[in-house]
PDB file of C-alpha atoms in Angstrom:
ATOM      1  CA  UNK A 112     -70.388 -19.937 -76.012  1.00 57.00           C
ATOM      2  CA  UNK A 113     -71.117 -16.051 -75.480  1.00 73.00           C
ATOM      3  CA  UNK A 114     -71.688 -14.528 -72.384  1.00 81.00           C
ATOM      4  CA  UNK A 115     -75.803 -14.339 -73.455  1.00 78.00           C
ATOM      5  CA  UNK A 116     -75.967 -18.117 -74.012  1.00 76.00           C
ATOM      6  CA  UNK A 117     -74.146 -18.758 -70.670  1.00 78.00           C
ATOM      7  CA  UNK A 118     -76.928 -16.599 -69.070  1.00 82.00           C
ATOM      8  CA  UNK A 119     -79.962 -18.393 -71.019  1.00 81.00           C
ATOM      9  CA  UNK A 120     -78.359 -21.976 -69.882  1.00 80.00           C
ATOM     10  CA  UNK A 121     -78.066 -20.978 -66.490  1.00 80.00           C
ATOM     11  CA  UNK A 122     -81.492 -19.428 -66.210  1.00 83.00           C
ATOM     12  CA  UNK A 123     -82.857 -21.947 -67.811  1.00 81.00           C
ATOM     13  CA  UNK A 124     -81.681 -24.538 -65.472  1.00 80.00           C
ATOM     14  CA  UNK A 125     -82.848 -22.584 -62.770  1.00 78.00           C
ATOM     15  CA  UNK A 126     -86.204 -22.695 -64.329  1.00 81.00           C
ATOM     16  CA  UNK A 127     -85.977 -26.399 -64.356  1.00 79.00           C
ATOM     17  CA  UNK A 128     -85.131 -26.088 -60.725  1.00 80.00           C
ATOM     18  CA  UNK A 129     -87.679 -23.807 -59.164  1.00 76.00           C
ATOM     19  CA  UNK A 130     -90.329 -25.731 -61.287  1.00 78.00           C
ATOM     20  CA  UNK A 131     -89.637 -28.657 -59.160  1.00 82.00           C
ATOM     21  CA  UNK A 132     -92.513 -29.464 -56.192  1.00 80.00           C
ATOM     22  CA  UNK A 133     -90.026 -30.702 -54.183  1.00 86.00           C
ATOM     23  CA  UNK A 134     -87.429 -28.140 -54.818  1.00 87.00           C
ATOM     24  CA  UNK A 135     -89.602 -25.412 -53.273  1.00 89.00           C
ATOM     25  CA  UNK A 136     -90.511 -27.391 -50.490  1.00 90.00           C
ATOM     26  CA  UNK A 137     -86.625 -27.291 -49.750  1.00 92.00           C
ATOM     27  CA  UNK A 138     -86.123 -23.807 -50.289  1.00 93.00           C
ATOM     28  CA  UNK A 139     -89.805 -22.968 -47.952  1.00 93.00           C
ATOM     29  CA  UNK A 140     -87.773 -25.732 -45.512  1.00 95.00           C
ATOM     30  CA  UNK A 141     -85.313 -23.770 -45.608  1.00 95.00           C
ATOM     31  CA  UNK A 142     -86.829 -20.590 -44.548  1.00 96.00           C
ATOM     32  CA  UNK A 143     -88.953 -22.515 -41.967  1.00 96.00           C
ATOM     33  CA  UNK A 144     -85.585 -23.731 -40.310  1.00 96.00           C
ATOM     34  CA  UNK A 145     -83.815 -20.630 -40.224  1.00 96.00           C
ATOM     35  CA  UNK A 146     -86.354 -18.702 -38.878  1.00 96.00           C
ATOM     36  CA  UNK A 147     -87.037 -21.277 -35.927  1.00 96.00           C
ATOM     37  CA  UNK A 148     -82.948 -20.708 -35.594  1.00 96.00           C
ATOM     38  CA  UNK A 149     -83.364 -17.103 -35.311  1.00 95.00           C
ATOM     39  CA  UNK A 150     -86.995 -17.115 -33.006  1.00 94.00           C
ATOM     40  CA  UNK A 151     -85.029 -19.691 -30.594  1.00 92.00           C
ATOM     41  CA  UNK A 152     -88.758 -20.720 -29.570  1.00 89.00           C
ATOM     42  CA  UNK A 153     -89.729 -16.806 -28.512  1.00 93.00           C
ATOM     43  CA  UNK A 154     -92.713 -15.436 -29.643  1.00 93.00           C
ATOM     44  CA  UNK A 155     -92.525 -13.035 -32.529  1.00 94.00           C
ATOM     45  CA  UNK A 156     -91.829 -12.350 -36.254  1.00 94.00           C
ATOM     46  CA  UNK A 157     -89.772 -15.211 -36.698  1.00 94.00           C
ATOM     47  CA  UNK A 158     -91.655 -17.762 -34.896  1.00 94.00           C
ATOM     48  CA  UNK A 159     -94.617 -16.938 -36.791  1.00 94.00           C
ATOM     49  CA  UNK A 160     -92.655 -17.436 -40.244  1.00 95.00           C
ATOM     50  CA  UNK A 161     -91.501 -20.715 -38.762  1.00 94.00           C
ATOM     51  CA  UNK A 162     -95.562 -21.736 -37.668  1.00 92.00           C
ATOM     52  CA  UNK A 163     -96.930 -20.576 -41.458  1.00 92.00           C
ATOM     53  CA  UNK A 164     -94.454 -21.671 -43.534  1.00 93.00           C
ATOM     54  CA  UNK A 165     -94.396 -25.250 -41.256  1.00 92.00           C
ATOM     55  CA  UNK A 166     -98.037 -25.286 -42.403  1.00 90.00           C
ATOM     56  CA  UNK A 167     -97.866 -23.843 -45.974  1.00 88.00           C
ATOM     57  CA  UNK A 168     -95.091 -26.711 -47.052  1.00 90.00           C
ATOM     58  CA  UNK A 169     -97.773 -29.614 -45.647  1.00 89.00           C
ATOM     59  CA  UNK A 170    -100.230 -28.409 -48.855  1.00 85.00           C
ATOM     60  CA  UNK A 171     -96.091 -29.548 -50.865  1.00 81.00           C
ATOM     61  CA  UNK A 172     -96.181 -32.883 -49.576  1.00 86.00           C
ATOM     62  CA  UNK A 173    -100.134 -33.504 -50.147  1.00 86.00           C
ATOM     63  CA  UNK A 174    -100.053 -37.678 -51.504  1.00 88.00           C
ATOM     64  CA  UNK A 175     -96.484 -37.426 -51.640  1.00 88.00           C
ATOM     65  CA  UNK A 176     -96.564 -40.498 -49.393  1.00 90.00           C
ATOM     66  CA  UNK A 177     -97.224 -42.383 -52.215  1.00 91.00           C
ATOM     67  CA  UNK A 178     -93.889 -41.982 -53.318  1.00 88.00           C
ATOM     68  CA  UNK A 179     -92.392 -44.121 -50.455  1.00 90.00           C
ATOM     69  CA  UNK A 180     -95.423 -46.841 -50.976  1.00 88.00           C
ATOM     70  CA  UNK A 181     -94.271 -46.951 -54.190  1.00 90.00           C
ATOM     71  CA  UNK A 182     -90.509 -46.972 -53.419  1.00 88.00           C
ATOM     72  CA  UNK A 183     -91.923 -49.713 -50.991  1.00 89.00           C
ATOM     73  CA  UNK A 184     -93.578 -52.329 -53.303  1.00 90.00           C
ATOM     74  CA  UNK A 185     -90.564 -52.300 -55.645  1.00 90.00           C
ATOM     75  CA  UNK A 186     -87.959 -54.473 -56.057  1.00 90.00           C
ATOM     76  CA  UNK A 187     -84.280 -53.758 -54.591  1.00 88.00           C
ATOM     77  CA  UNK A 188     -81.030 -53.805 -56.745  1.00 88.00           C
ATOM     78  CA  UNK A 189     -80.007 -57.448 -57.425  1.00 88.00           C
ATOM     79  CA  UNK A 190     -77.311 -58.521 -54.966  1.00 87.00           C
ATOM     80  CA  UNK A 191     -78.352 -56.287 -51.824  1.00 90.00           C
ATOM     81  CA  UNK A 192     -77.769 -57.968 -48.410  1.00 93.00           C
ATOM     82  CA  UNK A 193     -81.144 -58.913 -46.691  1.00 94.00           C
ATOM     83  CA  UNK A 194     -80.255 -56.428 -43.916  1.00 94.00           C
ATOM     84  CA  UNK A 195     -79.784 -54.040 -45.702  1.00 95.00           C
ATOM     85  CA  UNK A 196     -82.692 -54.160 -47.911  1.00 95.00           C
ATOM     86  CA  UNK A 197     -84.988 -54.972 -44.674  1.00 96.00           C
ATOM     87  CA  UNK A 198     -83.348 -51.227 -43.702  1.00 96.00           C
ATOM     88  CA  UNK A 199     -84.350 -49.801 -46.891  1.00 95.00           C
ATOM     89  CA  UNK A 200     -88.014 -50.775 -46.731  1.00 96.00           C
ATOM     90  CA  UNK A 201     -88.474 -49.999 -43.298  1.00 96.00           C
ATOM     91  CA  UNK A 202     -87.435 -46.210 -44.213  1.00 96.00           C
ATOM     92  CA  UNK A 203     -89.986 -46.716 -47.014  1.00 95.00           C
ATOM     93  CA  UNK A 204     -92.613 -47.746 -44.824  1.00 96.00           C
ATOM     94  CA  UNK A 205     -91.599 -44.738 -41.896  1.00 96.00           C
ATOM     95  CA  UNK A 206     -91.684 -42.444 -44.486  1.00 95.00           C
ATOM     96  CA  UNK A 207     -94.945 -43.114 -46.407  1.00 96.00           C
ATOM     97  CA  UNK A 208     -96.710 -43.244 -43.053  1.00 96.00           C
ATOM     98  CA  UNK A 209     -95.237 -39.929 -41.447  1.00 96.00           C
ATOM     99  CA  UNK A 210     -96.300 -38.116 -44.781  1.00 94.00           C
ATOM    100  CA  UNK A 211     -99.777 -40.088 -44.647  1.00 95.00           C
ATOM    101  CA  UNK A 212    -100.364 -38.641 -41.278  1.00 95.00           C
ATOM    102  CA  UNK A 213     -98.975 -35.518 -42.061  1.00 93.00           C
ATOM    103  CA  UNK A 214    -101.586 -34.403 -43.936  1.00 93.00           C
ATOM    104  CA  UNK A 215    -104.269 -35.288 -40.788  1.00 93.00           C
ATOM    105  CA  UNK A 216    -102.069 -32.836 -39.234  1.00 94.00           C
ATOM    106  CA  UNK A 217    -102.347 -29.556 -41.819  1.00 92.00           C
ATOM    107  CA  UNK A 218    -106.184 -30.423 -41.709  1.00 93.00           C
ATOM    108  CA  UNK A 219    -106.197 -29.832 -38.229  1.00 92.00           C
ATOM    109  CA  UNK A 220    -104.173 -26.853 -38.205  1.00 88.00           C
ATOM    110  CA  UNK A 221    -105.642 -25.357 -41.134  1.00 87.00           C
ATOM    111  CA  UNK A 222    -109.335 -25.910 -39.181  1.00 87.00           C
ATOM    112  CA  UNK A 223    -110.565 -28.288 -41.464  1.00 89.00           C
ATOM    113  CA  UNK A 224    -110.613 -30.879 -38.408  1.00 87.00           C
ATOM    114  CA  UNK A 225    -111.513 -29.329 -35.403  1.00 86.00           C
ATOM    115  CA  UNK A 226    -110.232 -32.093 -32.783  1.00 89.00           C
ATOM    116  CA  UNK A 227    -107.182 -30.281 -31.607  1.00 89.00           C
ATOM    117  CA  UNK A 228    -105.927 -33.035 -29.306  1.00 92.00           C
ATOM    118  CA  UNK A 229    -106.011 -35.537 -31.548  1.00 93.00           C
ATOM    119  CA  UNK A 230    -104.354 -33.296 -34.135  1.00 93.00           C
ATOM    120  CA  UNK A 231    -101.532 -32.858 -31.729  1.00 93.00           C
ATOM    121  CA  UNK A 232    -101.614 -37.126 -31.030  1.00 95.00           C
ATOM    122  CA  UNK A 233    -101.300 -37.706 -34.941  1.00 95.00           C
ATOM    123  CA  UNK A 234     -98.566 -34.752 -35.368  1.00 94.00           C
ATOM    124  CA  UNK A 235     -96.339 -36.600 -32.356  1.00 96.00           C
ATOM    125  CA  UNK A 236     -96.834 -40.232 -34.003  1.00 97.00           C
ATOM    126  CA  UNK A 237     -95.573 -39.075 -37.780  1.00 96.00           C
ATOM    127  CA  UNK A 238     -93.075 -37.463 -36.420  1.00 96.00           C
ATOM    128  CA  UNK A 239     -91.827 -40.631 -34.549  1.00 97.00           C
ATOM    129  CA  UNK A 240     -92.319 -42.298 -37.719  1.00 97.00           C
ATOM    130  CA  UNK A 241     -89.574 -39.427 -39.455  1.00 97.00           C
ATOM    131  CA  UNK A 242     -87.621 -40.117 -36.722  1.00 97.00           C
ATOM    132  CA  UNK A 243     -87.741 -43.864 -37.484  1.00 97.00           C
ATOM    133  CA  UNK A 244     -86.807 -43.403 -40.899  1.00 97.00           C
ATOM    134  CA  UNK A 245     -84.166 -41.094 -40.090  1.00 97.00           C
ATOM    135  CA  UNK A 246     -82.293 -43.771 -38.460  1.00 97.00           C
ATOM    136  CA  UNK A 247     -83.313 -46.133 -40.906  1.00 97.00           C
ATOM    137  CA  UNK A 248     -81.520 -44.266 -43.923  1.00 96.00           C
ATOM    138  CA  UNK A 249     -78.935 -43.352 -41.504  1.00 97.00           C
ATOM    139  CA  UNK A 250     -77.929 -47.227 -41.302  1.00 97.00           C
ATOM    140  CA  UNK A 251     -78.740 -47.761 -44.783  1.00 97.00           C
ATOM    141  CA  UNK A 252     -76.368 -45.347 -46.233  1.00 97.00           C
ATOM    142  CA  UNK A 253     -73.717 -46.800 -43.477  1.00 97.00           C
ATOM    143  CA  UNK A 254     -73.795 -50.218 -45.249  1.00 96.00           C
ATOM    144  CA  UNK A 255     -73.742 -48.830 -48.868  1.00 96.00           C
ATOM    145  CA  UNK A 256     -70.980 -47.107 -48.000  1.00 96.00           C
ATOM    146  CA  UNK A 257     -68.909 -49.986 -46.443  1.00 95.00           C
ATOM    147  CA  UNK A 258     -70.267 -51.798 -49.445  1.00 94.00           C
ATOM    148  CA  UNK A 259     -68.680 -49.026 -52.212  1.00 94.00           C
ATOM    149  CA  UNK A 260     -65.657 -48.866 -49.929  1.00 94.00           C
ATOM    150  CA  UNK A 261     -65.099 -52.484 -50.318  1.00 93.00           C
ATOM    151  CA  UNK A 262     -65.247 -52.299 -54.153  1.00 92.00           C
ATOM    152  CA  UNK A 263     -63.444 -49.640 -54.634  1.00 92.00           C
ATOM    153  CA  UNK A 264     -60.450 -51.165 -52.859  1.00 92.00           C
ATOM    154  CA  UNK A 265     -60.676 -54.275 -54.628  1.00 92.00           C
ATOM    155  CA  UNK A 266     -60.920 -51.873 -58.147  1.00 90.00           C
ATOM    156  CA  UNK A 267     -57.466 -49.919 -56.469  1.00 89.00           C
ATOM    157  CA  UNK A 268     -55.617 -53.217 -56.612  1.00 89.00           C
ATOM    158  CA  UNK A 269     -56.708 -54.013 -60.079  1.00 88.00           C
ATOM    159  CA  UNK A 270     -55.517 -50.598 -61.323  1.00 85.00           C
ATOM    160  CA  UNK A 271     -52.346 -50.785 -59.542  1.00 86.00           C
ATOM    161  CA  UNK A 272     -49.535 -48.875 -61.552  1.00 81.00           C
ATOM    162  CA  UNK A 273     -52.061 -46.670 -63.389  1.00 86.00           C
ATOM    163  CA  UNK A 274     -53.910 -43.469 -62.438  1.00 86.00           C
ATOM    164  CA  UNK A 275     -57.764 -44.553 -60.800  1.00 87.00           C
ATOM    165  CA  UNK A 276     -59.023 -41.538 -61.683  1.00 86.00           C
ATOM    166  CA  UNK A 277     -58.822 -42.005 -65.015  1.00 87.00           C
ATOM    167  CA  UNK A 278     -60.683 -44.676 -64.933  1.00 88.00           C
ATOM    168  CA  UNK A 279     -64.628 -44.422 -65.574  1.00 91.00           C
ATOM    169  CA  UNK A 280     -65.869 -47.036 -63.347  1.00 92.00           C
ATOM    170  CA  UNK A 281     -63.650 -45.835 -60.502  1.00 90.00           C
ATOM    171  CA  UNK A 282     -64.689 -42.730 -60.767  1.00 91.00           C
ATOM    172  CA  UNK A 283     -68.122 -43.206 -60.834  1.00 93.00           C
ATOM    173  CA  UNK A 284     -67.829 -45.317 -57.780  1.00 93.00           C
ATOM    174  CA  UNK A 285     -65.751 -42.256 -56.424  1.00 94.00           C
ATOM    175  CA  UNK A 286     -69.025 -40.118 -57.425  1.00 93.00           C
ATOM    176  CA  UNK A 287     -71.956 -42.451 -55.511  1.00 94.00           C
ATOM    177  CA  UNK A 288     -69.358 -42.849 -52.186  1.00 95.00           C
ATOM    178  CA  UNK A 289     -69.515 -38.504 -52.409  1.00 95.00           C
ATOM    179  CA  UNK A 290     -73.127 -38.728 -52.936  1.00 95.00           C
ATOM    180  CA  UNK A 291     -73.792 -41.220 -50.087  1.00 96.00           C
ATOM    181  CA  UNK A 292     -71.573 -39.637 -47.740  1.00 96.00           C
ATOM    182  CA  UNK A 293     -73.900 -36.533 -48.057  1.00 96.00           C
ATOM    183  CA  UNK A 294     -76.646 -38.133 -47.570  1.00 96.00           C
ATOM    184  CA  UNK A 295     -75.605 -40.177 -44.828  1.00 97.00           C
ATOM    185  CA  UNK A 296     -74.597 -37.051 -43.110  1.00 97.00           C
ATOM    186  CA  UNK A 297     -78.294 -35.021 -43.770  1.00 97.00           C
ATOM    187  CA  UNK A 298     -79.975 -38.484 -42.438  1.00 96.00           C
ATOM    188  CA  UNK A 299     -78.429 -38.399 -39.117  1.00 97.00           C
ATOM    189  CA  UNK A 300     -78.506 -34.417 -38.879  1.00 97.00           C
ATOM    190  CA  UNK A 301     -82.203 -34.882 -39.533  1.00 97.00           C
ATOM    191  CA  UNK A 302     -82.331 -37.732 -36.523  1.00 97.00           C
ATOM    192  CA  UNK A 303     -81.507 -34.364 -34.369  1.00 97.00           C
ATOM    193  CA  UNK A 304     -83.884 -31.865 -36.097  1.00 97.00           C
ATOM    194  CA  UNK A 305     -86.916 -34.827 -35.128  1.00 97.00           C
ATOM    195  CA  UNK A 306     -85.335 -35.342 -31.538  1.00 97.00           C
ATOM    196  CA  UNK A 307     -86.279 -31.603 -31.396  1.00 96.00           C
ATOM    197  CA  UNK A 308     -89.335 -31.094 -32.643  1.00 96.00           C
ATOM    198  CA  UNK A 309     -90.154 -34.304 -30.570  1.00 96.00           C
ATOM    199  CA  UNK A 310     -88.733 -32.420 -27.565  1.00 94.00           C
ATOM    200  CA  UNK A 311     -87.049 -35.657 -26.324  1.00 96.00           C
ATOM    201  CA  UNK A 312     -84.143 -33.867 -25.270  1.00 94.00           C
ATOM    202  CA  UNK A 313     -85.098 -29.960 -24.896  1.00 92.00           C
ATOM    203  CA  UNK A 314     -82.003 -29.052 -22.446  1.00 93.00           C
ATOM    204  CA  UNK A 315     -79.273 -30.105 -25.305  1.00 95.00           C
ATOM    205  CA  UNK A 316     -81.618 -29.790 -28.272  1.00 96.00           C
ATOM    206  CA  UNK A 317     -83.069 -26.465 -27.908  1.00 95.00           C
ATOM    207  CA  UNK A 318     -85.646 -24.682 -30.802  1.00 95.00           C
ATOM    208  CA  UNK A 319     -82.367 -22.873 -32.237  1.00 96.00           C
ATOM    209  CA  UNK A 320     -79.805 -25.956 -32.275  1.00 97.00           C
ATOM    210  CA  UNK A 321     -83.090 -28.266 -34.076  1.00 97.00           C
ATOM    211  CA  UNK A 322     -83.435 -24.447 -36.928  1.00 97.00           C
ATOM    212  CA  UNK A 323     -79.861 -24.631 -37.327  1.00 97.00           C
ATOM    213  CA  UNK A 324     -79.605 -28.246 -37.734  1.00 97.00           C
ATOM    214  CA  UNK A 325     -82.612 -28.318 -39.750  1.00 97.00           C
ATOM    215  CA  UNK A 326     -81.639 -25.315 -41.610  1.00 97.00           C
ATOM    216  CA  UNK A 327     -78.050 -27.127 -42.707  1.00 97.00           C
ATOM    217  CA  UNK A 328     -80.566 -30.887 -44.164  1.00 97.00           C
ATOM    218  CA  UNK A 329     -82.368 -28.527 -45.698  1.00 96.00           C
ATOM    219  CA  UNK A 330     -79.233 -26.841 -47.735  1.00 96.00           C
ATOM    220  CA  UNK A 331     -78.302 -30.150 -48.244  1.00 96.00           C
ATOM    221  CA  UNK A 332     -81.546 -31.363 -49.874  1.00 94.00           C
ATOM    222  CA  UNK A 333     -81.956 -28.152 -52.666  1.00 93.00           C
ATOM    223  CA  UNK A 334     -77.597 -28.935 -53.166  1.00 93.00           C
ATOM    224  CA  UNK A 335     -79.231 -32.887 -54.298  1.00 92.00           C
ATOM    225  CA  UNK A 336     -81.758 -31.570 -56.350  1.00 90.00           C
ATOM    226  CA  UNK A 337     -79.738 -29.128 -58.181  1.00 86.00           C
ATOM    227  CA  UNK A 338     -79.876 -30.309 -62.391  1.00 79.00           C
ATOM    228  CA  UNK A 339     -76.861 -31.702 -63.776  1.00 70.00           C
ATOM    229  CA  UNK A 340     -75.205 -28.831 -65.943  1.00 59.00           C
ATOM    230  CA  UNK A 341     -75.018 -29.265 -69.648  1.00 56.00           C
ATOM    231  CA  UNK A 342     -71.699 -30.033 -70.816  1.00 49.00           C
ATOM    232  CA  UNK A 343     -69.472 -27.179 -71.929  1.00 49.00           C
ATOM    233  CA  UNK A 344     -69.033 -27.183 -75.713  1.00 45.00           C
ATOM    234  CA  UNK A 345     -65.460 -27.428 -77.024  1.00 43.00           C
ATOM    235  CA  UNK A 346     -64.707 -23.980 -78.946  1.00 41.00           C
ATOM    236  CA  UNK A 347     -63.193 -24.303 -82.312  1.00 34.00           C
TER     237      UNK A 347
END
């Protein structure tokens, strides 16, 4: 492949990238994080990037709660302990109603509804309910993991003598435990950015500890929706 076509593939999955809704809702998440990092709560440029872009990314997640309804009402992989898919539908549930709200919240902020209190009543409730659903996936991604861990120990025995990581099913065990450990890691990160924005602990979560937290999920979330690169063609 020449130099040229490299570029075109790579720009071309970037297009792919950046043409995803939720993609630039990470990237604008981002932003919004890192500049409540740098502001540390004090008035000024920063904090004013942090308030518009807050408010620009609810227009993002307009109806995106029915994604989690959705997500809600469907059925769960065959074999998943009740617990665990009890966890699973709770987050569902969290989630769908702390986007639901969310959108009371940019109608109030953008002046649409004029009740500020109430604005502020609905803003602190969805955010409990991201909170919730932090901890939900959080506990969920704790069981799938000691449920891959579990398998893949039982595969190690069976390829005893022989190199695991040649084979496919071990590997792509040794892929989802990677992919769950990051996520698992972003969920309870993201149980400290809410904790902060909830101020339900402002002396050890401060404005620049819940930017830099929420600054690192955010990373995380544009690294998970990155497209799989196309595979490199053998030159003859």
């Amino acid at each position: 492949m020449s130099t040229l076509d490299a570029t075109r593939a790579e720009l071309a999955l970037l297009v792919l990238y950046l043409n995803k809704a939720e993609a630039r809702d990470k990237i604008c998440r981002a932003i919004q994080y890192g500049s409540k990092f740098l502001s540390n709560g004090e008035p000024g440029t920063a904090q004013s990037v942090d308030k518009q872009t807050s408010l620009a990314r609810k227009v993002f997640r307009l109806f995106k709660f029915v994604n989690d309804l959705h997500g809600l009402i469907s059925p769960t992989p065959q074999g998943t302990p009740l617990p665990l898919i009890l966890l699973g539908k709770s987050k569902n549930a969290l989630l769908s109603t702390f986007l639901f709200l969310d959108q009371f919240v940019w109608l109030g902020r953008s002046g649409i509804y004029q009740n500020k209190e109430r604005t502020e009543l609905i803003g602190r409730i969805s955010l409990y309910c991201w909170l919730g659903s932090s901890a939900c996936g959080t506990l969920v991604e704790l069981g799938e993991l000691g449920r891959l861990s579990g398998s893949m120990k039982k595969l190690e025995k069976q390829l005893k003598g022989t190199n695991k990581y040649e084979n496919e099913q071990y590997r792509a065990k040794l892929k989802a435990s990677n992919e769950r450990t990051l996520a698992l890691i972003k969920a309870a990160m993201d149980i400290v950015v809410a904790v902060g924005l909830l101020q339900l602990a402002p002396k050890k979560v401060t404005p620049r500890v819940t930017g830099a937290f929420g600054f690192i999920t955010s990373l995380i979330s544009c690294y998970q929706l990155l497209p799989a690169a196309p595979a490199k063609s053998k030159s003859s």
